[in-house]
mmCIF file of C-alpha atoms in Angstrom:
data_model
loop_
_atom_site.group_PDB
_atom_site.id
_atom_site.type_symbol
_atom_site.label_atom_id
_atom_site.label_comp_id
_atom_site.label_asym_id
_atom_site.label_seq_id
_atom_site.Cartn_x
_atom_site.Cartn_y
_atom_site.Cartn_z
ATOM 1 C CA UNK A 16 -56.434 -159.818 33.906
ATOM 2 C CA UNK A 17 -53.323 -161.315 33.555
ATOM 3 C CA UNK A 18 -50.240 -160.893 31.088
ATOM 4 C CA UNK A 19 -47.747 -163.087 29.853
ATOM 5 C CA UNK A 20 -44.745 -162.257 27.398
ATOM 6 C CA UNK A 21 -44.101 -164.228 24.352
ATOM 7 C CA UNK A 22 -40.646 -165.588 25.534
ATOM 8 C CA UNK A 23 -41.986 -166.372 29.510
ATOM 9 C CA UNK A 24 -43.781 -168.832 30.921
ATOM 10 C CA UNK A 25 -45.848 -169.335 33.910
ATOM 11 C CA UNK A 26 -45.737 -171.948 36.596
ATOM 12 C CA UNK A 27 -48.396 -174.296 36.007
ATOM 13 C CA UNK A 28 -50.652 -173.100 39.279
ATOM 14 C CA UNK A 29 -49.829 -169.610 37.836
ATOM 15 C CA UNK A 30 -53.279 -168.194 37.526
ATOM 16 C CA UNK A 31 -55.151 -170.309 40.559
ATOM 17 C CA UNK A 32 -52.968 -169.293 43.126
ATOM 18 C CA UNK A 33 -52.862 -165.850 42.219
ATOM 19 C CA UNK A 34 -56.855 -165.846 42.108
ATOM 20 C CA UNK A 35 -57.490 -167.244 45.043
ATOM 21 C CA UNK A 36 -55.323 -164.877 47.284
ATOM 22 C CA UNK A 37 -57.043 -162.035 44.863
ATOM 23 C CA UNK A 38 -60.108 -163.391 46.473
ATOM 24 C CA UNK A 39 -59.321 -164.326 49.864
ATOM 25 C CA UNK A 40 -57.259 -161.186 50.939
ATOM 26 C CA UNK A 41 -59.509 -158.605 48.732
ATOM 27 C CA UNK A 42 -56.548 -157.541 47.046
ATOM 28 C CA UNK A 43 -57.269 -155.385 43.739
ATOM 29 C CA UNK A 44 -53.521 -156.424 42.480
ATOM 30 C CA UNK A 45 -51.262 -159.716 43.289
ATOM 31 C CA UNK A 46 -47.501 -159.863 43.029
ATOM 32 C CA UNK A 47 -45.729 -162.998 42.377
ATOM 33 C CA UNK A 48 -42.010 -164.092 42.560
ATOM 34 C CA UNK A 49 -40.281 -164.231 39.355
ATOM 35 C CA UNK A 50 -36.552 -165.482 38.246
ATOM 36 C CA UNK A 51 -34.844 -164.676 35.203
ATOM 37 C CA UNK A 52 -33.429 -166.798 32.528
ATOM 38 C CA UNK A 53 -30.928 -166.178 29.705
ATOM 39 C CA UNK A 54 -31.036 -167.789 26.131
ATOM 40 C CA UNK A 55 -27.939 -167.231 25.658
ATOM 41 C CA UNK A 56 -26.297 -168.811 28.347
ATOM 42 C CA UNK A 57 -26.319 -172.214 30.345
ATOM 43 C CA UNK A 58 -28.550 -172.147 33.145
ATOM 44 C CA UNK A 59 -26.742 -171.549 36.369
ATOM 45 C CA UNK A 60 -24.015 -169.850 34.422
ATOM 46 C CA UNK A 61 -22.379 -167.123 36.645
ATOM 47 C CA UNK A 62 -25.973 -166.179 38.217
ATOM 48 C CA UNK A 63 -27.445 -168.699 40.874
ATOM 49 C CA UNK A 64 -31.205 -168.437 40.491
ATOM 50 C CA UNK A 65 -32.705 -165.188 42.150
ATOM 51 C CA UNK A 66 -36.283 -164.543 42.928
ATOM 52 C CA UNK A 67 -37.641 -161.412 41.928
ATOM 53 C CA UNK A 68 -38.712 -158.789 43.638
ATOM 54 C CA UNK A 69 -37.114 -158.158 46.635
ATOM 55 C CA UNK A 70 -40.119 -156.792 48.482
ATOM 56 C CA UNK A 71 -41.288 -158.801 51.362
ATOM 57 C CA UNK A 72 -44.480 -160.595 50.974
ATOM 58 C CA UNK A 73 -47.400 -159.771 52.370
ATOM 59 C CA UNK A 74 -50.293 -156.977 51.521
ATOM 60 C CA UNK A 75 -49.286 -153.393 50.878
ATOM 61 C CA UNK A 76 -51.373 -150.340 50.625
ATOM 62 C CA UNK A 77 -51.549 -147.740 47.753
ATOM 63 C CA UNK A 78 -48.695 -145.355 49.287
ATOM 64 C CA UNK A 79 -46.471 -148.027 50.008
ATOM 65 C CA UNK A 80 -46.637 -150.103 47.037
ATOM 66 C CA UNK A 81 -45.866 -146.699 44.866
ATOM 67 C CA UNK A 82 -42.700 -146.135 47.211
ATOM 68 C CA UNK A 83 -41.862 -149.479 47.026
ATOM 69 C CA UNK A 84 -42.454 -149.099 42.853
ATOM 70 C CA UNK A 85 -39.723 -145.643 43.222
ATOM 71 C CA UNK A 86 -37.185 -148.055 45.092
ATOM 72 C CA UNK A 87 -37.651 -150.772 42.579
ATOM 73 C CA UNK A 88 -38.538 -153.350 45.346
ATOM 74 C CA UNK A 89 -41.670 -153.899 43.045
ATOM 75 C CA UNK A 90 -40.616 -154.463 39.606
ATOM 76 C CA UNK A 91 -42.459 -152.119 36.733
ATOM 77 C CA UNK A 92 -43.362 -154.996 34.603
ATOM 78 C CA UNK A 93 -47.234 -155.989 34.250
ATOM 79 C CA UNK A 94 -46.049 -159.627 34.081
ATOM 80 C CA UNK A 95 -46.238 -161.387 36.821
ATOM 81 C CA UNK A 96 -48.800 -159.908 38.125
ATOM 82 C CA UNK A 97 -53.113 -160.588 38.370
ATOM 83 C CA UNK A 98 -54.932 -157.359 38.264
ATOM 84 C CA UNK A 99 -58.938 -157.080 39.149
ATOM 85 C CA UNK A 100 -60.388 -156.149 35.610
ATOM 86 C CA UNK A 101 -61.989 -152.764 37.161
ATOM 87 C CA UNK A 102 -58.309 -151.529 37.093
ATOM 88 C CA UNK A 103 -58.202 -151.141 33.148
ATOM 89 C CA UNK A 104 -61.435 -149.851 32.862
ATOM 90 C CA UNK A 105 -59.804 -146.646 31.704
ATOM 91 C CA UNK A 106 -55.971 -147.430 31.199
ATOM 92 C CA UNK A 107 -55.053 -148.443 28.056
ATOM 93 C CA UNK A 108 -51.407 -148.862 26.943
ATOM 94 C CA UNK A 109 -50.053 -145.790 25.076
ATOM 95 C CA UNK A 110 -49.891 -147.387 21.001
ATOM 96 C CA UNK A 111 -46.535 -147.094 19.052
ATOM 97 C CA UNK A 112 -44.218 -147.006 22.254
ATOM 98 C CA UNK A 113 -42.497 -149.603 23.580
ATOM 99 C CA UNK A 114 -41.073 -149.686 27.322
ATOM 100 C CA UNK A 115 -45.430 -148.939 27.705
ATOM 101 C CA UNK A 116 -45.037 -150.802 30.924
ATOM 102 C CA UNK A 117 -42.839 -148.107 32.350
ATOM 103 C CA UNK A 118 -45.606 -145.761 31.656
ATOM 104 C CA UNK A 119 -47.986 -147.601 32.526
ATOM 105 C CA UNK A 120 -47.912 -149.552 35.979
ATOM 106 C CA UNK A 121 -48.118 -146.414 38.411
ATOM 107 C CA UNK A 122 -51.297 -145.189 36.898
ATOM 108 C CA UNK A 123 -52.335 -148.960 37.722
ATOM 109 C CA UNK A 124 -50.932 -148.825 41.193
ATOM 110 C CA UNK A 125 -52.419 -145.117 41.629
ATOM 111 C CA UNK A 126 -55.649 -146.734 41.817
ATOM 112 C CA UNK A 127 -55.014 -149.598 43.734
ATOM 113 C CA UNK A 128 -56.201 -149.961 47.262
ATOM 114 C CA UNK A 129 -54.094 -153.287 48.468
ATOM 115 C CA UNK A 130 -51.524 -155.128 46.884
ATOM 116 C CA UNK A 131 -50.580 -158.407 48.013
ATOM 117 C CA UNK A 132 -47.234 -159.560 47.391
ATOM 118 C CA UNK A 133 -46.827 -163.228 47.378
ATOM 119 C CA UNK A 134 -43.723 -165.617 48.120
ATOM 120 C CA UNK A 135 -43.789 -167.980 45.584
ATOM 121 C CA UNK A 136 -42.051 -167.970 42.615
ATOM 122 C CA UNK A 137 -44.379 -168.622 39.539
ATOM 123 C CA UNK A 138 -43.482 -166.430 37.024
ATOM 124 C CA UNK A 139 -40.364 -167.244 34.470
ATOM 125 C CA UNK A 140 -38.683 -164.236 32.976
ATOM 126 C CA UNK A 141 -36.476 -164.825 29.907
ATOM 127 C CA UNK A 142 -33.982 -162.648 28.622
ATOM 128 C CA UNK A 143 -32.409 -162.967 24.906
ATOM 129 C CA UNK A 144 -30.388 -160.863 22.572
ATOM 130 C CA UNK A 145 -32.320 -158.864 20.020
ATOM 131 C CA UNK A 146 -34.993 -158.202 22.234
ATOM 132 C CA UNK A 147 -37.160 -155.028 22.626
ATOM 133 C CA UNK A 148 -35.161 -153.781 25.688
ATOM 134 C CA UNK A 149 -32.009 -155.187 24.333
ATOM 135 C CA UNK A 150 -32.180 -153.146 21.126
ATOM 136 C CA UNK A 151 -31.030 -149.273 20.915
ATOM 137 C CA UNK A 152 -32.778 -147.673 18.214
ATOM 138 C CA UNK A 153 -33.820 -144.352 18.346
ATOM 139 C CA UNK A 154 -37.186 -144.906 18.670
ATOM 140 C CA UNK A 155 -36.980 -147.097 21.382
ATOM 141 C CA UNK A 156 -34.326 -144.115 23.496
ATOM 142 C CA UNK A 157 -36.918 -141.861 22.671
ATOM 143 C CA UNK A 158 -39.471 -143.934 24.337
ATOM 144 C CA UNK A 159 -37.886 -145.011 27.494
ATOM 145 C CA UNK A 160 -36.677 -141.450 28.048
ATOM 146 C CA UNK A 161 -40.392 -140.739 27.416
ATOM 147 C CA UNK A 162 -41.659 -143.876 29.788
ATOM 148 C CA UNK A 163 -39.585 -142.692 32.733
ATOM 149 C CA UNK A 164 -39.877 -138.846 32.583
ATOM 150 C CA UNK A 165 -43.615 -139.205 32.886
ATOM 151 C CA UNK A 166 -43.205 -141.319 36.172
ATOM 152 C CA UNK A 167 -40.963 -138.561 37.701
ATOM 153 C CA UNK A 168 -43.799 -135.968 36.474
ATOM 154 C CA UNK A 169 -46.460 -138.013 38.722
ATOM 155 C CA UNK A 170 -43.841 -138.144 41.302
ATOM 156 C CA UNK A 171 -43.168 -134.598 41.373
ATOM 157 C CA UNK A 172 -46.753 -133.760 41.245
ATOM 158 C CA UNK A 173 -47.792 -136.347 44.248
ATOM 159 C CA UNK A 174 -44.746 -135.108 46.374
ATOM 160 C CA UNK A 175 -45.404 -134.468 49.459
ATOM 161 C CA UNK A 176 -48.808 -135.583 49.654
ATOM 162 C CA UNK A 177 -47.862 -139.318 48.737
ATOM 163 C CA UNK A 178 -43.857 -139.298 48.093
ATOM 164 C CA UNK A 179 -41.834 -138.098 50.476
ATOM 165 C CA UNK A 180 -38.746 -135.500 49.097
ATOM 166 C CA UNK A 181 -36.310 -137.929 49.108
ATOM 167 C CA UNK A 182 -38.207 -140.637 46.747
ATOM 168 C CA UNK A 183 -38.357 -137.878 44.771
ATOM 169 C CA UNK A 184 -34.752 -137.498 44.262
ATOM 170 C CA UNK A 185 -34.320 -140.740 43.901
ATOM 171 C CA UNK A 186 -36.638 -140.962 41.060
ATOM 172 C CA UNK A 187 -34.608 -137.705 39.941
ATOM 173 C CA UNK A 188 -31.374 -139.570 39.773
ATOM 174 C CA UNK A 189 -32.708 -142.998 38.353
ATOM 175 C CA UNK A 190 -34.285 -140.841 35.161
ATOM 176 C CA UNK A 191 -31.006 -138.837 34.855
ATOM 177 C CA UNK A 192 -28.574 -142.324 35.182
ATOM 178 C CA UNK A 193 -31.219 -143.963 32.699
ATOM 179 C CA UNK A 194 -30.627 -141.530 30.327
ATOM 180 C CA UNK A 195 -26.593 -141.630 30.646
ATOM 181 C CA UNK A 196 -27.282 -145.796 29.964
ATOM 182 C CA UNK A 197 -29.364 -144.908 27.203
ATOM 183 C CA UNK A 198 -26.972 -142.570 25.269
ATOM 184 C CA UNK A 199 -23.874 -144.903 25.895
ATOM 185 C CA UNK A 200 -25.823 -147.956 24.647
ATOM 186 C CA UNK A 201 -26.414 -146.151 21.554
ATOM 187 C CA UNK A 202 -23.420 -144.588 21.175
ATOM 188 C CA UNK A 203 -22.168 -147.828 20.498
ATOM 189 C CA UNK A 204 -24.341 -149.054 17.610
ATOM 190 C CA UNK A 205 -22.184 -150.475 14.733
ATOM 191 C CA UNK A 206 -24.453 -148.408 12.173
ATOM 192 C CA UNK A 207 -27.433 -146.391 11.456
ATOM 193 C CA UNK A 208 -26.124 -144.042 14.051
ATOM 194 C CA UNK A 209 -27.459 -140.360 14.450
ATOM 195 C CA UNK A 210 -25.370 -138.193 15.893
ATOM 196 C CA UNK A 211 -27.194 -135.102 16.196
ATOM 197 C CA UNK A 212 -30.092 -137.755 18.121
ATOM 198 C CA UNK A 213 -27.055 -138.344 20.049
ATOM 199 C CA UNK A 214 -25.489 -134.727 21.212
ATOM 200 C CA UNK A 215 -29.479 -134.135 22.156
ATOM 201 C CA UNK A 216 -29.548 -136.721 24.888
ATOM 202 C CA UNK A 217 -25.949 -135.565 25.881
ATOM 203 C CA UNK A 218 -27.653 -131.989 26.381
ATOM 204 C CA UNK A 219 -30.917 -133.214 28.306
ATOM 205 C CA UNK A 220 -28.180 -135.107 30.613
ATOM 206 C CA UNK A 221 -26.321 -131.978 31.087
ATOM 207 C CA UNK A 222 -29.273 -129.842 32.138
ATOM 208 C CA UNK A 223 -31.092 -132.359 34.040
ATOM 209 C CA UNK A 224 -28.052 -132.541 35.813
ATOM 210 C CA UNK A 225 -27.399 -129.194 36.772
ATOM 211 C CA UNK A 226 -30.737 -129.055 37.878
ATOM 212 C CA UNK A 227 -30.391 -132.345 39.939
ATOM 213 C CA UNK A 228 -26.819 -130.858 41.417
ATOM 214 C CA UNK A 229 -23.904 -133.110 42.613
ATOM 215 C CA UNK A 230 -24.550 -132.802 46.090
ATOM 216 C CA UNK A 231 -27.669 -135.355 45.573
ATOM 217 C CA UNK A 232 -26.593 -137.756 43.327
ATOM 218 C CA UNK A 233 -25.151 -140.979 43.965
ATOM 219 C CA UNK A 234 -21.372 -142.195 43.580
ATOM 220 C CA UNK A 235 -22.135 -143.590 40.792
ATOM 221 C CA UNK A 236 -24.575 -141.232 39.015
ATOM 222 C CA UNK A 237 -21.864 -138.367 40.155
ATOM 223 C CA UNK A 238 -18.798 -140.566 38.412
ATOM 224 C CA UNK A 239 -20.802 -141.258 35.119
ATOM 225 C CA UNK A 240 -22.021 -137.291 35.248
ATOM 226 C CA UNK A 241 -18.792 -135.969 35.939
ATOM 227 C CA UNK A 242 -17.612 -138.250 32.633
ATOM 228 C CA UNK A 243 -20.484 -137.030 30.586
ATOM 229 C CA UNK A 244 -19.698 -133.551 31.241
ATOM 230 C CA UNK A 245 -15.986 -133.845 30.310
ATOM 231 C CA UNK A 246 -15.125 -136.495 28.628
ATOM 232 C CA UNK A 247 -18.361 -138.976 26.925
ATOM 233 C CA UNK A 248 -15.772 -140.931 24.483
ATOM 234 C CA UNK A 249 -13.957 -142.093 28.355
ATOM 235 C CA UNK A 250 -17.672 -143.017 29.718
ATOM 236 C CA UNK A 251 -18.182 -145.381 26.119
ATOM 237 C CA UNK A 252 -15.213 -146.930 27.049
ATOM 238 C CA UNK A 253 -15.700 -147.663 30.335
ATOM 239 C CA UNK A 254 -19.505 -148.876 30.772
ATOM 240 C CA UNK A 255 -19.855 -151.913 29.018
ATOM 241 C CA UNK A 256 -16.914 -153.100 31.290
ATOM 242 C CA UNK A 257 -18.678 -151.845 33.926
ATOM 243 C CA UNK A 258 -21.872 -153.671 32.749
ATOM 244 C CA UNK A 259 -20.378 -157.282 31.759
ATOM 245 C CA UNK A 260 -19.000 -156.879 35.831
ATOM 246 C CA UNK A 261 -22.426 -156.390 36.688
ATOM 247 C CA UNK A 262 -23.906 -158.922 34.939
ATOM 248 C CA UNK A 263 -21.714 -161.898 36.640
ATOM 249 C CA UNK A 264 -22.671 -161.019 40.015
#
């Protein structure tokens, strides 16, 4: 099984290499390289071309490709990757959500029992405004806030016996700083904005963070908390500066 979005592309070999290390290494899941693209720049602009994900290749076992999926060295998407049918035997994407591959490649991985990670790139990713994950509605912060809670759950629940503590916080502080992204990104939608949606995400940021605590968050989880908790309109002003700086380097 294989999936391919409607704006990517594959490298022509895409499928035949992937099924033939499937089948010589006995892998139930392959990982390819990927690199990203942007419509609405010229290629090469600012970003030199990166191959995604960062993981070394070779083949990983069950508990190492889920702590490699908590440090984001395996990227969550189901593109760009060949799965042995058997694995969707009874997974099924969750209907009317988007961000479903959030919620859904862990269960996948759960029931893996070897990954292989290859190093060649053969998977091309393309980003463009007006996108799913480029659009804040409400429905779609509801369901990435939804998508990302339920991986901390089956983190929580698996810790220690597959996760060690300290994945766990790290998962802990990647679902609280989503959810600070989330709220400033819709904060600043021109219209159609609902503010009591709004002061709701401000207040599941506020107790998710006094449950985290300061002492185990990040610099920069800690700086956007700290602005959160005292002064939001100073955190809308300063992420998307923040971001654009990101995005060049």
């Amino acid at each position: 099984v294989a999936f391919l979005d409607p704006d990517d592309s594959y490298h022509t070999d895409y499928i035949k290499v992937m099924a033939e290390v499937m089948e010589s290494e006995k892998a139930d899941l392959v990982v390819c390289r990927y690199t990203v693209l942007y419509a609405d720049r010229p290629p090469g602009l600012f970003r030199k071309e990166v191959a995604y994900p960062p993981l070394k290749a070779g083949a990983y076992a069950r508990r190492e490709a889920l702590g490699a999926l908590v440090d984001g060295t395996i990227n969550v998407s189901v593109w760009n990757k060949l799965y042995r049918s058997k694995l969707w035997d009874s997974i099924r994407f969750p209907e009317g959500h988007n961000y479903e591959d959030l919620d859904i490649m862990f269960r996948i991985f759960d029931i893996c029992g070897s990954i292989q990670v290859l190093d060649q790139m053969l998977y091309y990713h393309l980003r463009r405004p007006g996108s799913i994950t480029d659009t804040m509605s409400e429905a779609n912060v509801r369901d990435v806030i939804l998508a990302k809670s339920h991986f901390e759950e089956y983190v929580r629940a698996n810790t220690p016996a597959v996760f060690s503590f300290e994945k766990l916080n790290k998962v802990r502080q990647a679902t609280l700083y989503g959810q600070i992204v989330s709220y400033v990104r819709y904060s600043g939608k021109n219209c159609d904005l609902n503010e009591t949606f709004l002061e709701s995400i401000r207040t599941q940021i506020i107790g998710k963070g006094g449950e985290l605590g300061l002492v185990h968050m990040s610099l920069r989880g800690k700086a956007a908390y700290l602005m959160m908790l005292r002064c939001p309109d100073l955190l809308k002003a300063v992420y998307p500066a923040y971001h654009a700086v990101r995005m060049l380097v």
